[in-house]
Amino acid sequence: MRVVIAEDAVLLRAGVERLLGDEGIKTVAAVDNGDALVGAVTEHRPDLAIVDVRMPPTFTDEGLRAALAAREAVPGLPVLVLSQYVEESYAVELLSGGAGGVGYLLKERVADVADFLDAVRRVARGGTAIDPEVIAQVMARGRKNPLDALTARESEVLGLMAQGLSNSAIAASLVVSHGAVEKHIGNIFAKLGLEASAEEHRRVRAVLTYLGRP
């Protein structure tokens, strides 16, 4: 796997590069601003871009804007965004293209090496990885229709889907059968009005609805 890292904090940038390198993942470029990210992605066409949300010059959402621009320059580019704080709207905006290969994690998750590497590989394969803290905030403030139509178990399954878990991982987490998970997901798609299409596309659309964008 080949990655581009965009992070203005030198120590974190070097740490992530070292961590990936120990797993045989090659960093083809490590940059500290949004413009350099777009240039590096265009040049190297990596398997994944790991991007800090807040970078120079204003330290607001330059990283997110650069990540979106990078996906325009290289359609389908998997992007894993790292943020210091939970900023729900950023996760939704990143997902709004309706395609997979996106992730949003708090920087503190990097310290949990196994989970971080799992998210890296999942996003690179075209899946999603949304930080559990984002999911917790969504659940805490509640949602109106169409999510009100879901049962408690279906809501739980959808929350795990939003984190990027596979059907097998959801089954293991809830200690239920794989078939039961498939049934719950089918019910979720039906209740959210998601017509038959590519499975990954429907999963992303379901997550978008969960995070607040119909």
XYZ file of C-alpha atoms in Angstrom:
214
model
C 0.000 0.000 0.000
C 1.178 3.541 -0.844
C 0.017 6.563 1.142
C 0.332 10.339 1.232
C 0.280 12.014 4.657
C -0.773 15.660 5.138
C -0.135 16.822 8.723
C 1.480 20.078 9.868
C 2.606 18.701 13.267
C 6.081 17.326 12.551
C 6.120 14.754 15.340
C 2.709 13.307 14.518
C 3.512 13.233 10.805
C 6.775 11.385 11.454
C 5.081 9.081 13.956
C 2.342 8.045 11.546
C 4.905 7.486 8.791
C 7.004 5.307 11.101
C 3.966 3.365 12.265
C 2.870 2.661 8.718
C 6.384 1.761 7.659
C 6.621 -0.867 10.384
C 3.597 -2.516 8.740
C 5.113 -2.432 5.256
C 2.978 0.536 4.163
C 5.020 2.983 2.105
C 4.636 6.748 2.538
C 5.302 8.241 -0.898
C 4.914 11.850 0.310
C 4.550 13.595 3.686
C 3.452 17.233 3.466
C 2.305 19.997 5.810
C -0.332 21.952 3.870
C -3.370 21.488 1.649
C -1.878 22.650 -1.636
C 1.022 20.244 -1.230
C -1.449 17.438 -0.522
C -3.304 17.979 -3.792
C -0.002 18.126 -5.664
C 1.331 14.967 -4.035
C -1.870 13.035 -4.665
C -1.941 14.102 -8.315
C 1.698 13.102 -8.762
C 1.783 9.806 -6.868
C -1.798 8.490 -7.192
C -1.587 6.769 -3.777
C -3.827 4.062 -2.381
C -4.778 6.328 0.531
C -4.399 9.910 1.756
C -4.218 10.539 5.519
C -5.141 14.162 6.176
C -5.307 16.491 9.191
C -8.496 18.598 9.171
C -6.816 21.785 10.433
C -3.686 22.974 8.644
C -2.040 26.313 7.740
C -2.722 29.098 7.183
C -5.930 29.513 9.242
C -6.058 26.110 10.980
C -9.797 25.733 10.399
C -10.796 23.299 7.664
C -7.975 23.551 5.111
C -7.234 19.852 5.370
C -10.832 18.883 4.704
C -11.038 21.246 1.720
C -7.789 19.844 0.384
C -9.043 16.284 0.866
C -12.180 17.065 -1.121
C -10.080 18.740 -3.830
C -7.784 15.718 -3.913
C -10.778 13.446 -4.466
C -11.835 15.626 -7.368
C -8.339 15.461 -8.846
C -8.124 11.699 -8.322
C -11.696 10.324 -8.354
C -12.235 7.526 -5.879
C -9.151 8.405 -3.828
C -9.578 6.856 -0.353
C -9.175 9.538 2.336
C -8.749 9.097 6.080
C -9.164 12.403 7.918
C -7.707 12.968 11.388
C -9.100 15.627 13.730
C -8.251 16.878 17.201
C -11.922 17.275 18.086
C -15.259 15.799 17.053
C -16.610 17.994 14.261
C -19.633 16.124 13.016
C -20.269 18.287 9.970
C -16.839 17.461 8.578
C -17.548 13.741 8.692
C -20.842 14.298 6.881
C -19.268 16.523 4.245
C -16.547 14.005 3.551
C -19.141 11.269 3.083
C -21.477 13.390 0.980
C -20.084 12.162 -2.324
C -21.935 8.915 -1.746
C -18.874 6.726 -2.339
C -16.816 4.624 0.022
C -13.153 4.946 0.852
C -13.583 7.616 3.532
C -12.741 7.796 7.212
C -12.896 10.319 10.044
C -10.976 9.590 13.241
C -9.863 11.540 16.269
C -6.074 11.882 16.441
C -6.048 10.071 19.771
C -7.037 6.902 17.910
C -3.556 6.763 16.380
C -2.307 5.652 19.796
C -4.478 2.543 19.494
C -2.243 1.042 16.852
C -4.347 -1.996 15.984
C -7.562 -0.006 15.528
C -5.796 2.732 13.582
C -4.179 0.276 11.188
C -7.499 -1.511 10.766
C -9.100 1.820 9.794
C -6.249 2.558 7.371
C -6.664 -0.758 5.595
C -10.468 -0.602 5.618
C -10.607 2.852 4.052
C -7.930 1.951 1.501
C -10.132 -0.992 0.443
C -13.054 1.363 -0.157
C -14.820 1.040 3.200
C -15.673 3.624 5.834
C -14.307 4.318 9.317
C -16.155 6.878 11.451
C -14.896 7.599 14.960
C -17.065 6.140 17.736
C -17.165 9.583 19.390
C -18.956 10.994 16.339
C -21.422 8.132 16.519
C -21.925 8.737 20.250
C -22.714 12.414 19.704
C -25.222 11.592 16.989
C -26.938 9.092 19.251
C -26.916 11.514 22.206
C -28.832 14.255 20.417
C -31.264 11.883 18.698
C -32.806 11.927 15.262
C -36.199 12.418 13.694
C -37.657 10.409 10.856
C -36.767 8.290 8.979
C -34.483 6.872 11.687
C -37.350 6.789 14.170
C -38.717 3.855 12.187
C -35.726 1.695 13.132
C -35.858 -0.713 16.042
C -33.311 -0.396 18.844
C -31.309 -3.294 17.396
C -31.422 -1.858 13.877
C -30.179 1.478 15.222
C -27.370 -0.348 16.975
C -26.431 -2.168 13.769
C -26.491 1.103 11.821
C -24.225 2.713 14.406
C -21.690 -0.080 13.932
C -22.023 0.229 10.157
C -21.176 3.916 10.522
C -17.958 2.965 12.275
C -17.118 0.914 9.195
C -17.547 -2.570 10.638
C -18.199 -5.434 8.241
C -21.218 -7.704 8.650
C -19.015 -10.344 10.285
C -17.544 -7.810 12.711
C -21.030 -6.529 13.586
C -22.181 -10.089 14.236
C -19.208 -10.687 16.530
C -19.755 -7.403 18.371
C -23.431 -8.083 18.995
C -22.971 -11.833 19.495
C -25.549 -12.700 16.845
C -25.441 -14.718 13.646
C -24.240 -13.362 10.319
C -27.694 -14.037 8.919
C -29.313 -11.954 11.643
C -27.061 -9.018 10.773
C -27.941 -9.338 7.086
C -31.635 -9.309 7.988
C -31.238 -6.196 10.141
C -29.312 -4.411 7.381
C -31.955 -5.350 4.844
C -34.604 -3.877 7.144
C -32.528 -0.714 7.570
C -32.219 -0.240 3.807
C -35.938 -0.790 3.365
C -36.990 1.588 6.155
C -34.621 4.303 4.926
C -35.953 3.943 1.390
C -32.610 2.897 -0.092
C -33.404 1.095 -3.315
C -31.310 -1.726 -4.688
C -27.876 -0.606 -5.881
C -24.274 -1.404 -5.104
C -24.071 -2.696 -1.529
C -21.283 -0.298 -0.538
C -23.193 2.658 -1.963
C -26.278 1.807 0.091
C -24.175 1.423 3.227
C -22.667 4.877 2.703
C -26.096 6.407 2.066
C -27.396 4.776 5.251
C -24.483 6.237 7.218
C -25.139 9.665 5.719
C -28.749 9.480 6.859
C -27.553 8.439 10.307
C -25.183 11.410 10.478
C -27.924 13.805 9.462
C -27.892 14.294 5.701
C -30.775 12.644 3.796
